[in-house]
């Protein structure tokens, strides 16, 4: 504002008194106008900040239903699993409550909400998202199908290291041996399998605990009826998954918010009515006294206390729906204080009625609000189950993108939210296993032991991955990394040691489930890796292709052949196998490589890379379609349309270049038609004509002068137009999708476990999983499968 006043004063000359008065009047007007503008700007800034604050609060409220449902329903079963054999000493209640308070403070609050959540991959959470983040900062992928062009994506964020830094040394240590990369992947898969186990155990224990409230007011009801009610709820829950959460998701946040307010209010009521002395549990001295009294029961009770922090793995996996700040506000303002009040209220009630520990939650509810609270608890248990089921679907899709899970059908249930998906096969498997666990155990104690084992292993895996994230991504000082790792491992290993005593009491269930999924994922990834290595080692040389001539030694029939391959460079072996056994090939051949990158999404304008293979008269191209682990693979008609748009754009751009780019290793990063107009018709003819991404560098075509540009464009554009017309005619003649059906067999001299893994397990998975043609929605009348066998 002062600058404007100074400018106005210096702008005019004062010669006479009238001019001076006029200038002063103009100065006042300008000053008033300037003040009005400044005030308006401040008002707009205030409104924007106010709007941003309101939006953040709204997102924080909505995050309750998606992120915190599982963690919020833990009060249903924690004290029962902590004291399954009853309470021997009333002081143990204070010690257990103190352990719950500091467990909630150290793990969910300090570690996850304020540290781990910041390690997200562009908003995506979960063990596989952390692994994707590591894959971008170090070459730790077992399938090395990335190229330098992939690093130029706008979503491919990474940092560089100083050569002698601790991060660079760690990176080199990881990349040095394949066994270390494999070990890292196995650790990630173990964590992923445990989260899938949570998707089975969370609905079982949450719904069974909520339904158990029937026995409190209706004592004559048997446990079998409670289990039956729980099974009916579970079947209904899994049966409506195909509708998605978009239609009913707006109910989740109010239900969970009402749940938190209810348990906090009941907690305050119980503290006031029964025993206010439980508040002394906020002193950690009572933890020391709890263990000092000794006994194995106090140590094994940590398994039940650990259930108070279950749900943190779903919290991190479902992070993609909301900003980190919204999740942090929701936890610190609502979730954390409400949980502390709920547990303190239950402890106060149990101090007066220690015999009611088996049904502590429902018995502590005042009789006048019992049935409304039962309905709210059941609804909250359903919402909590939905959160873990959705997290399981997301992890399965991420595992698919990394080549670690058999191809299954993935349905996107929402047009607004890309992360809301439904996996039918996994849904029914989860339902069957969940019902089996519920009906098999029939009580919360053994299910709680299984649940706790799964959660503590996920926490250990996250700690190990976070250590690498802090070194390679955040580039923290090694002292900070050491402090975080030691503190986390001390707490988590303590819980893990307690869970070892409960393996024979139900803790074996998640281990068996995780072992089964780990076997499936490991065998599938091994087969995928061997197939890729076979494709790489059996590539056809360009010299052989060039030696065949423009006709490729065959009859070139009208049409376009889309040859699908896993290679992003080179001619695949399937092509030589095809032309060796058949007498004809299409006039235009496009090698299509669909690959997944360790990024959450690839923008549409950066999805396709196109290049030419061989001279122009060969009419052979390569198109690489890149996807992130959250991207939706488009239907065949849309995919094919985008592919040809990118191909036409490449030909037009190539026609504007002197000499073309016949047999080079250059790719064109093809975008929309508007991009073509911007490059070709802006009227500024001295600008760069095109930019090509290469695997080695990014080369920009140098500017050319006006006259030479006109001559070059006019002389070469005709060739480009002729080729475009030729490709269009071939496209109208028909498009055939040529896919390889590669069968893997174990060698005769292979070890017996490899024969079992390849000839039986992998073959069975290949038989029941979806074909590539189904994933890309290729019409059967346009599909041509080319079979080949190789031995490993």
Short mmCIF file of C-alpha atoms in Angstrom, two decimals, residues 312-785:
data_model
loop_
_atom_site.label_atom_id
_atom_site.label_comp_id
_atom_site.label_asym_id
_atom_site.label_seq_id
_atom_site.Cartn_x
_atom_site.Cartn_y
_atom_site.Cartn_z
CA UNK A 312 -3.96 -49.05 13.04
CA UNK A 313 -3.10 -51.21 10.04
CA UNK A 314 -6.49 -50.39 8.49
CA UNK A 315 -5.92 -46.75 9.45
CA UNK A 316 -2.76 -46.65 7.35
CA UNK A 317 -4.13 -48.75 4.47
CA UNK A 318 -7.25 -46.54 4.13
CA UNK A 319 -5.25 -43.32 4.27
CA UNK A 320 -5.76 -42.57 0.57
CA UNK A 321 -9.27 -41.18 1.06
CA UNK A 322 -8.23 -38.21 3.22
CA UNK A 323 -5.33 -35.80 3.76
CA UNK A 324 -2.97 -36.64 6.59
CA UNK A 325 -3.86 -33.47 8.51
CA UNK A 326 -7.56 -34.47 8.57
CA UNK A 327 -6.67 -37.90 9.95
CA UNK A 328 -4.46 -36.32 12.61
CA UNK A 329 -7.14 -33.85 13.71
CA UNK A 330 -9.79 -36.57 13.93
CA UNK A 331 -7.59 -38.75 16.13
CA UNK A 332 -6.31 -36.08 18.50
CA UNK A 333 -9.63 -34.23 18.91
CA UNK A 334 -12.20 -37.07 18.92
CA UNK A 335 -10.80 -40.60 18.78
CA UNK A 336 -8.01 -40.44 21.37
CA UNK A 337 -9.89 -38.66 24.20
CA UNK A 338 -13.06 -40.70 23.64
CA UNK A 339 -11.16 -43.99 23.81
CA UNK A 340 -9.38 -42.91 27.00
CA UNK A 341 -12.71 -42.06 28.63
CA UNK A 342 -14.30 -45.31 27.44
CA UNK A 343 -11.53 -47.54 28.83
CA UNK A 344 -11.34 -45.53 32.08
CA UNK A 345 -15.11 -45.85 32.54
CA UNK A 346 -15.00 -49.63 32.00
CA UNK A 347 -12.11 -49.91 34.47
CA UNK A 348 -14.11 -47.93 37.06
CA UNK A 349 -17.10 -50.25 36.59
CA UNK A 350 -14.96 -53.40 36.84
CA UNK A 351 -13.34 -52.10 40.02
CA UNK A 352 -16.77 -52.25 41.66
CA UNK A 353 -18.03 -55.36 39.82
CA UNK A 354 -14.97 -57.50 38.98
CA UNK A 355 -17.16 -60.52 38.19
CA UNK A 356 -18.65 -58.69 35.20
CA UNK A 357 -15.35 -58.48 33.28
CA UNK A 358 -16.58 -60.95 30.61
CA UNK A 359 -19.31 -58.49 29.50
CA UNK A 360 -17.74 -55.30 30.85
CA UNK A 361 -18.83 -53.08 27.97
CA UNK A 362 -22.53 -53.95 27.90
CA UNK A 363 -22.91 -54.30 31.68
CA UNK A 364 -21.46 -50.83 32.21
CA UNK A 365 -24.20 -49.28 30.05
CA UNK A 366 -27.08 -47.68 32.02
CA UNK A 367 -30.28 -49.67 31.57
CA UNK A 368 -32.25 -46.78 30.06
CA UNK A 369 -29.95 -46.53 27.02
CA UNK A 370 -29.03 -50.20 26.69
CA UNK A 371 -30.93 -51.11 23.51
CA UNK A 372 -30.09 -47.89 21.62
CA UNK A 373 -26.45 -48.51 22.54
CA UNK A 374 -26.70 -52.11 21.33
CA UNK A 375 -27.95 -50.90 17.94
CA UNK A 376 -25.18 -48.29 17.71
CA UNK A 377 -22.56 -50.89 18.69
CA UNK A 378 -23.77 -53.32 16.03
CA UNK A 379 -23.75 -50.58 13.38
CA UNK A 380 -20.25 -49.49 14.45
CA UNK A 381 -19.01 -53.09 14.24
CA UNK A 382 -20.33 -53.34 10.69
CA UNK A 383 -18.61 -50.08 9.73
CA UNK A 384 -15.35 -51.30 11.34
CA UNK A 385 -15.58 -54.53 9.34
CA UNK A 386 -16.20 -52.57 6.16
CA UNK A 387 -12.99 -50.58 6.70
CA UNK A 388 -10.81 -53.69 6.91
CA UNK A 389 -12.55 -55.35 3.97
CA UNK A 390 -11.97 -52.26 1.82
CA UNK A 391 -8.33 -52.18 2.95
CA UNK A 392 -7.96 -55.83 1.93
CA UNK A 393 -9.35 -55.11 -1.55
CA UNK A 394 -6.90 -52.22 -1.97
CA UNK A 395 -3.93 -54.35 -0.93
CA UNK A 396 -4.91 -57.13 -3.33
CA UNK A 397 -5.05 -54.65 -6.21
CA UNK A 398 -1.63 -53.27 -5.25
CA UNK A 399 -0.26 -56.82 -5.11
CA UNK A 400 -1.67 -57.41 -8.59
CA UNK A 401 0.22 -54.38 -9.89
CA UNK A 402 3.48 -55.71 -8.43
CA UNK A 403 2.98 -59.13 -10.02
CA UNK A 404 2.50 -60.78 -6.63
CA UNK A 405 -1.07 -62.01 -6.89
CA UNK A 406 -2.99 -64.11 -9.44
CA UNK A 407 -5.08 -62.12 -11.88
CA UNK A 408 -8.53 -61.59 -10.35
CA UNK A 409 -11.43 -59.41 -11.37
CA UNK A 410 -11.34 -55.88 -9.94
CA UNK A 411 -14.52 -53.80 -10.10
CA UNK A 412 -14.46 -50.05 -9.47
CA UNK A 413 -17.67 -49.28 -7.61
CA UNK A 414 -17.43 -45.49 -7.68
CA UNK A 415 -16.89 -42.98 -10.46
CA UNK A 416 -15.89 -40.30 -7.95
CA UNK A 417 -13.38 -42.24 -5.86
CA UNK A 418 -10.90 -44.37 -7.78
CA UNK A 419 -9.82 -46.17 -4.60
CA UNK A 420 -13.23 -47.73 -3.96
CA UNK A 421 -13.01 -51.16 -5.51
CA UNK A 422 -14.60 -54.58 -5.16
CA UNK A 423 -12.81 -57.89 -5.77
CA UNK A 424 -15.50 -60.61 -6.05
CA UNK A 425 -13.23 -63.64 -5.64
CA UNK A 426 -11.51 -62.23 -2.55
CA UNK A 427 -14.84 -61.11 -1.10
CA UNK A 428 -16.31 -64.63 -1.09
CA UNK A 429 -13.06 -66.15 0.21
CA UNK A 430 -13.07 -63.65 3.07
CA UNK A 431 -16.71 -64.42 3.83
CA UNK A 432 -16.17 -68.18 3.97
CA UNK A 433 -13.08 -67.90 6.17
CA UNK A 434 -14.74 -65.29 8.40
CA UNK A 435 -17.78 -67.50 8.98
CA UNK A 436 -15.50 -70.48 9.61
CA UNK A 437 -13.56 -68.54 12.26
CA UNK A 438 -16.73 -67.23 13.92
CA UNK A 439 -18.53 -70.57 14.00
CA UNK A 440 -15.39 -72.54 14.80
CA UNK A 441 -14.15 -70.61 17.83
CA UNK A 442 -17.55 -69.35 19.08
CA UNK A 443 -15.92 -67.00 21.63
CA UNK A 444 -14.05 -63.74 21.60
CA UNK A 445 -11.00 -64.94 23.51
CA UNK A 446 -9.47 -67.22 20.88
CA UNK A 447 -10.40 -64.89 18.03
CA UNK A 448 -8.78 -62.06 20.00
CA UNK A 449 -5.57 -64.06 20.33
CA UNK A 450 -5.52 -64.64 16.58
CA UNK A 451 -6.29 -60.99 15.89
CA UNK A 452 -3.51 -59.76 18.16
CA UNK A 453 -0.92 -62.02 16.52
CA UNK A 454 -1.74 -60.66 13.07
CA UNK A 455 -1.64 -57.04 14.20
CA UNK A 456 1.71 -57.24 16.01
CA UNK A 457 3.40 -58.83 12.97
CA UNK A 458 2.06 -56.05 10.73
CA UNK A 459 3.45 -53.49 13.19
CA UNK A 460 6.90 -55.12 13.07
CA UNK A 461 6.90 -55.14 9.26
CA UNK A 462 5.88 -51.47 9.18
CA UNK A 463 8.73 -50.60 11.57
CA UNK A 464 11.30 -52.28 9.32
CA UNK A 465 9.96 -50.54 6.21
CA UNK A 466 9.81 -47.21 8.04
CA UNK A 467 13.49 -47.58 8.93
CA UNK A 468 14.34 -47.78 5.21
CA UNK A 469 11.94 -44.94 4.40
CA UNK A 470 13.62 -42.67 6.95
CA UNK A 471 17.04 -43.49 5.47
CA UNK A 472 16.34 -43.52 1.72
CA UNK A 473 13.38 -41.15 1.34
CA UNK A 474 13.49 -38.74 4.26
CA UNK A 475 17.31 -38.92 4.55
CA UNK A 476 17.17 -38.63 8.34
CA UNK A 477 20.30 -38.72 10.43
CA UNK A 478 21.20 -42.25 11.46
CA UNK A 479 20.80 -41.32 15.13
CA UNK A 480 17.12 -40.42 14.62
CA UNK A 481 16.59 -43.60 12.65
CA UNK A 482 18.17 -45.63 15.42
CA UNK A 483 16.05 -43.99 18.12
CA UNK A 484 12.81 -44.57 16.19
CA UNK A 485 13.67 -48.17 15.36
CA UNK A 486 14.80 -49.14 18.86
CA UNK A 487 11.80 -47.54 20.61
CA UNK A 488 9.34 -49.13 18.19
CA UNK A 489 10.95 -52.58 18.35
CA UNK A 490 11.14 -52.54 22.15
CA UNK A 491 7.38 -51.94 22.46
CA UNK A 492 6.34 -54.22 19.60
CA UNK A 493 8.70 -57.08 20.46
CA UNK A 494 7.34 -56.97 24.01
CA UNK A 495 3.83 -57.49 22.68
CA UNK A 496 5.07 -60.11 20.23
CA UNK A 497 6.70 -62.13 23.03
CA UNK A 498 3.39 -62.09 24.92
CA UNK A 499 1.51 -63.31 21.83
CA UNK A 500 3.87 -66.30 21.52
CA UNK A 501 2.24 -67.76 24.62
CA UNK A 502 -1.15 -67.66 22.88
CA UNK A 503 -0.28 -69.34 19.60
CA UNK A 504 -1.88 -72.58 20.79
CA UNK A 505 -4.96 -70.65 21.99
CA UNK A 506 -6.01 -69.31 18.60
CA UNK A 507 -2.89 -67.38 17.64
CA UNK A 508 -2.10 -70.02 15.01
CA UNK A 509 -5.05 -68.97 12.84
CA UNK A 510 -3.52 -65.83 11.24
CA UNK A 511 -0.24 -67.70 10.81
CA UNK A 512 -1.98 -70.43 8.81
CA UNK A 513 -3.99 -67.91 6.78
CA UNK A 514 -0.90 -65.78 6.11
CA UNK A 515 1.14 -68.87 5.19
CA UNK A 516 -1.47 -69.92 2.62
CA UNK A 517 -1.66 -66.46 1.02
CA UNK A 518 2.14 -66.10 1.19
CA UNK A 519 2.57 -69.40 -0.65
CA UNK A 520 0.15 -68.29 -3.36
CA UNK A 521 1.76 -64.86 -3.75
CA UNK A 522 5.34 -66.17 -3.68
CA UNK A 523 4.72 -68.92 -6.25
CA UNK A 524 2.84 -66.54 -8.53
CA UNK A 525 5.58 -63.91 -8.32
CA UNK A 526 8.24 -66.56 -8.98
CA UNK A 527 6.40 -67.73 -12.09
CA UNK A 528 5.91 -64.14 -13.27
CA UNK A 529 9.61 -63.42 -12.74
CA UNK A 530 10.67 -66.51 -14.69
CA UNK A 531 8.34 -65.65 -17.55
CA UNK A 532 9.82 -62.16 -17.75
CA UNK A 533 13.38 -63.52 -17.66
CA UNK A 534 12.49 -65.96 -20.45
CA UNK A 535 11.11 -63.10 -22.55
CA UNK A 536 14.26 -61.04 -21.93
CA UNK A 537 16.71 -63.83 -22.75
CA UNK A 538 14.89 -65.02 -25.88
CA UNK A 539 14.39 -61.65 -27.54
CA UNK A 540 14.76 -61.56 -31.31
CA UNK A 541 17.61 -59.45 -32.64
CA UNK A 542 16.87 -56.49 -34.87
CA UNK A 543 19.40 -57.85 -37.37
CA UNK A 544 17.17 -60.89 -37.88
CA UNK A 545 14.10 -58.70 -38.37
CA UNK A 546 15.90 -56.43 -40.84
CA UNK A 547 17.16 -59.47 -42.71
CA UNK A 548 13.59 -60.56 -43.42
CA UNK A 549 12.90 -57.39 -45.41
CA UNK A 550 9.76 -55.21 -45.46
CA UNK A 551 7.51 -58.23 -46.04
CA UNK A 552 9.10 -60.04 -43.07
CA UNK A 553 9.41 -63.06 -45.33
CA UNK A 554 5.64 -63.48 -45.28
CA UNK A 555 2.49 -62.24 -46.95
CA UNK A 556 1.41 -58.90 -45.43
CA UNK A 557 -2.37 -59.04 -45.26
CA UNK A 558 -4.56 -55.95 -44.59
CA UNK A 559 -5.21 -55.25 -40.94
CA UNK A 560 -3.46 -54.28 -37.70
CA UNK A 561 -1.89 -56.87 -35.43
CA UNK A 562 -1.52 -55.89 -31.77
CA UNK A 563 1.12 -58.21 -30.33
CA UNK A 564 1.02 -58.14 -26.52
CA UNK A 565 4.33 -58.60 -24.75
CA UNK A 566 5.89 -57.94 -21.34
CA UNK A 567 8.97 -56.37 -22.93
CA UNK A 568 9.33 -52.62 -23.17
CA UNK A 569 12.25 -52.96 -25.62
CA UNK A 570 13.25 -55.51 -28.23
CA UNK A 571 11.16 -57.90 -30.31
CA UNK A 572 9.58 -60.69 -28.22
CA UNK A 573 10.14 -64.37 -28.90
CA UNK A 574 6.41 -64.84 -29.44
CA UNK A 575 6.68 -62.84 -32.68
CA UNK A 576 9.32 -65.13 -34.18
CA UNK A 577 7.29 -68.11 -32.99
CA UNK A 578 4.24 -66.65 -34.74
CA UNK A 579 5.80 -65.89 -38.11
CA UNK A 580 7.67 -69.21 -38.12
CA UNK A 581 4.44 -71.21 -37.88
CA UNK A 582 2.09 -69.01 -39.91
CA UNK A 583 2.52 -67.83 -43.52
CA UNK A 584 1.10 -64.31 -43.14
CA UNK A 585 1.31 -61.24 -40.94
CA UNK A 586 -0.68 -58.03 -40.80
CA UNK A 587 0.30 -54.94 -42.77
CA UNK A 588 0.78 -52.97 -39.53
CA UNK A 589 2.26 -54.59 -36.44
CA UNK A 590 2.21 -52.90 -33.04
CA UNK A 591 3.99 -54.48 -30.07
CA UNK A 592 1.94 -53.55 -27.02
CA UNK A 593 3.54 -53.65 -23.58
CA UNK A 594 1.22 -53.04 -20.61
CA UNK A 595 3.30 -52.57 -17.49
CA UNK A 596 2.75 -51.37 -13.96
CA UNK A 597 5.03 -48.85 -12.31
CA UNK A 598 5.68 -48.30 -8.58
CA UNK A 599 3.57 -45.13 -8.61
CA UNK A 600 0.00 -44.66 -7.43
CA UNK A 601 -1.18 -43.32 -10.80
CA UNK A 602 0.04 -42.41 -14.27
CA UNK A 603 -1.63 -39.31 -15.78
CA UNK A 604 -3.65 -40.01 -18.91
CA UNK A 605 -1.50 -37.69 -21.04
CA UNK A 606 1.64 -39.58 -20.00
CA UNK A 607 0.30 -43.11 -20.24
CA UNK A 608 1.38 -44.12 -23.75
CA UNK A 609 4.90 -44.18 -25.17
CA UNK A 610 5.25 -44.90 -28.88
CA UNK A 611 8.24 -45.60 -31.11
CA UNK A 612 8.93 -47.09 -34.53
CA UNK A 613 10.73 -50.39 -35.00
CA UNK A 614 12.79 -50.71 -38.16
CA UNK A 615 12.45 -48.64 -41.35
CA UNK A 616 9.20 -46.96 -42.28
CA UNK A 617 8.26 -49.49 -44.92
CA UNK A 618 8.20 -52.20 -42.23
CA UNK A 619 5.20 -50.47 -40.58
CA UNK A 620 6.14 -51.82 -37.15
CA UNK A 621 5.69 -49.87 -33.93
CA UNK A 622 5.94 -50.32 -30.22
CA UNK A 623 3.47 -48.88 -27.70
CA UNK A 624 4.12 -49.01 -23.95
CA UNK A 625 1.03 -48.42 -21.78
CA UNK A 626 1.97 -47.54 -18.21
CA UNK A 627 -0.30 -47.84 -15.19
CA UNK A 628 0.01 -47.12 -11.49
CA UNK A 629 -1.19 -49.48 -8.80
CA UNK A 630 -4.42 -47.49 -8.34
CA UNK A 631 -5.20 -46.96 -12.03
CA UNK A 632 -8.13 -48.59 -13.72
CA UNK A 633 -7.32 -50.66 -16.80
CA UNK A 634 -9.69 -49.29 -19.41
CA UNK A 635 -12.02 -51.39 -21.46
CA UNK A 636 -10.74 -52.66 -24.77
CA UNK A 637 -12.56 -50.14 -26.94
CA UNK A 638 -11.27 -47.17 -24.97
CA UNK A 639 -7.77 -48.66 -24.67
CA UNK A 640 -7.62 -49.38 -28.39
CA UNK A 641 -8.88 -45.90 -29.21
CA UNK A 642 -6.24 -44.23 -27.03
CA UNK A 643 -3.56 -46.48 -28.49
CA UNK A 644 -4.35 -45.50 -32.07
CA UNK A 645 -4.62 -41.82 -31.12
CA UNK A 646 -1.12 -42.03 -29.67
CA UNK A 647 0.13 -43.88 -32.75
CA UNK A 648 -1.34 -41.29 -35.14
CA UNK A 649 0.11 -38.47 -33.08
CA UNK A 650 3.53 -40.11 -33.18
CA UNK A 651 3.42 -40.44 -36.96
CA UNK A 652 2.46 -36.76 -37.34
CA UNK A 653 5.21 -35.61 -35.00
CA UNK A 654 7.70 -37.86 -36.73
CA UNK A 655 6.80 -36.40 -40.12
CA UNK A 656 7.87 -32.98 -38.87
CA UNK A 657 11.37 -34.19 -38.07
CA UNK A 658 14.26 -34.17 -40.49
CA UNK A 659 15.38 -37.72 -41.07
CA UNK A 660 12.62 -39.24 -38.94
CA UNK A 661 13.49 -41.71 -36.21
CA UNK A 662 13.40 -44.99 -38.03
CA UNK A 663 15.36 -47.55 -36.06
CA UNK A 664 16.13 -45.69 -32.89
CA UNK A 665 15.35 -46.29 -29.27
CA UNK A 666 13.34 -43.10 -28.97
CA UNK A 667 9.83 -42.87 -27.63
CA UNK A 668 7.25 -40.15 -28.15
CA UNK A 669 5.36 -39.23 -25.02
CA UNK A 670 2.05 -38.87 -26.78
CA UNK A 671 -0.73 -36.84 -25.27
CA UNK A 672 -4.01 -35.41 -26.48
CA UNK A 673 -4.88 -33.85 -29.82
CA UNK A 674 -4.71 -30.47 -28.14
CA UNK A 675 -1.05 -31.16 -27.42
CA UNK A 676 -0.52 -31.79 -31.12
CA UNK A 677 -2.19 -28.48 -32.00
CA UNK A 678 -0.03 -26.68 -29.47
CA UNK A 679 3.10 -28.18 -30.96
CA UNK A 680 2.20 -27.73 -34.63
CA UNK A 681 -0.09 -24.74 -34.96
CA UNK A 682 0.69 -22.03 -32.44
CA UNK A 683 2.00 -19.65 -35.06
CA UNK A 684 5.40 -19.53 -33.37
CA UNK A 685 7.37 -21.52 -35.91
CA UNK A 686 10.71 -21.03 -34.22
CA UNK A 687 9.72 -23.08 -31.18
CA UNK A 688 10.79 -26.67 -30.67
CA UNK A 689 8.77 -28.94 -32.89
CA UNK A 690 8.62 -31.95 -30.58
CA UNK A 691 10.10 -33.45 -27.48
CA UNK A 692 10.97 -37.12 -27.37
CA UNK A 693 11.56 -39.18 -24.26
CA UNK A 694 14.35 -41.73 -24.55
CA UNK A 695 15.52 -44.43 -22.24
CA UNK A 696 18.87 -42.65 -21.95
CA UNK A 697 17.91 -38.99 -21.95
CA UNK A 698 15.35 -36.45 -23.06
CA UNK A 699 16.24 -34.95 -26.40
CA UNK A 700 14.58 -31.79 -27.67
CA UNK A 701 14.55 -31.19 -31.39
CA UNK A 702 16.55 -28.02 -32.06
CA UNK A 703 14.78 -24.97 -33.48
CA UNK A 704 14.98 -24.43 -37.22
CA UNK A 705 14.57 -21.29 -39.25
CA UNK A 706 11.34 -20.22 -40.86
CA UNK A 707 12.12 -21.08 -44.49
CA UNK A 708 13.72 -24.46 -43.83
CA UNK A 709 10.89 -25.30 -41.43
CA UNK A 710 8.30 -24.63 -44.08
CA UNK A 711 10.09 -26.70 -46.68
CA UNK A 712 10.75 -29.57 -44.30
CA UNK A 713 7.21 -29.63 -43.01
CA UNK A 714 5.61 -29.45 -46.40
CA UNK A 715 7.87 -32.09 -47.92
CA UNK A 716 7.64 -34.57 -45.06
CA UNK A 717 4.05 -33.99 -44.00
CA UNK A 718 2.85 -35.68 -47.16
CA UNK A 719 4.69 -38.85 -46.17
CA UNK A 720 3.13 -38.67 -42.73
CA UNK A 721 -0.35 -38.17 -44.16
CA UNK A 722 0.13 -41.09 -46.55
CA UNK A 723 1.17 -43.35 -43.71
CA UNK A 724 -1.74 -42.17 -41.58
CA UNK A 725 -4.13 -43.04 -44.38
CA UNK A 726 -2.44 -46.43 -44.75
CA UNK A 727 -2.76 -47.19 -41.03
CA UNK A 728 -6.38 -46.03 -41.05
CA UNK A 729 -7.20 -48.35 -43.95
CA UNK A 730 -5.53 -51.23 -42.13
CA UNK A 731 -7.44 -50.38 -38.99
CA UNK A 732 -10.72 -50.43 -40.91
CA UNK A 733 -9.75 -53.82 -42.32
CA UNK A 734 -9.63 -55.25 -38.83
CA UNK A 735 -7.65 -55.32 -35.60
CA UNK A 736 -6.39 -58.64 -34.23
CA UNK A 737 -5.07 -59.04 -30.68
CA UNK A 738 -2.19 -61.54 -30.58
CA UNK A 739 -1.41 -62.80 -27.09
CA UNK A 740 1.13 -65.30 -25.90
CA UNK A 741 0.04 -68.29 -23.87
CA UNK A 742 3.35 -69.20 -22.26
CA UNK A 743 3.32 -72.40 -20.24
CA UNK A 744 5.99 -72.95 -17.58
CA UNK A 745 7.23 -76.41 -16.73
CA UNK A 746 9.86 -77.55 -14.26
CA UNK A 747 12.86 -79.37 -15.71
CA UNK A 748 13.22 -83.09 -15.10
CA UNK A 749 16.35 -82.55 -13.02
CA UNK A 750 14.71 -79.81 -10.91
CA UNK A 751 14.27 -80.32 -7.17
CA UNK A 752 11.00 -81.75 -5.94
CA UNK A 753 9.82 -78.52 -4.27
CA UNK A 754 10.30 -76.60 -7.53
CA UNK A 755 8.32 -79.24 -9.39
CA UNK A 756 5.49 -78.95 -6.85
CA UNK A 757 5.57 -75.14 -6.99
CA UNK A 758 5.66 -74.87 -10.80
CA UNK A 759 3.90 -77.97 -12.13
CA UNK A 760 1.11 -78.01 -9.56
CA UNK A 761 0.65 -74.79 -7.57
CA UNK A 762 1.50 -72.29 -10.33
CA UNK A 763 -0.26 -74.37 -12.99
CA UNK A 764 -3.38 -74.52 -10.82
CA UNK A 765 -3.30 -70.75 -10.22
CA UNK A 766 -2.87 -70.12 -13.96
CA UNK A 767 -5.86 -72.36 -14.64
CA UNK A 768 -8.25 -70.61 -12.23
CA UNK A 769 -7.10 -67.00 -12.67
CA UNK A 770 -8.37 -64.63 -15.32
CA UNK A 771 -6.75 -64.55 -18.74
CA UNK A 772 -5.16 -61.39 -20.08
CA UNK A 773 -7.85 -61.26 -22.74
CA UNK A 774 -10.53 -61.01 -20.05
CA UNK A 775 -8.66 -58.27 -18.19
CA UNK A 776 -8.30 -56.19 -21.34
CA UNK A 777 -11.82 -57.17 -22.46
CA UNK A 778 -10.59 -58.41 -25.84
CA UNK A 779 -13.45 -59.79 -27.98
CA UNK A 780 -12.98 -63.49 -28.67
CA UNK A 781 -13.48 -63.06 -32.41
CA UNK A 782 -10.46 -60.72 -32.51
CA UNK A 783 -8.20 -62.81 -30.25
CA UNK A 784 -5.34 -65.02 -31.41
CA UNK A 785 -3.45 -67.03 -28.76
#
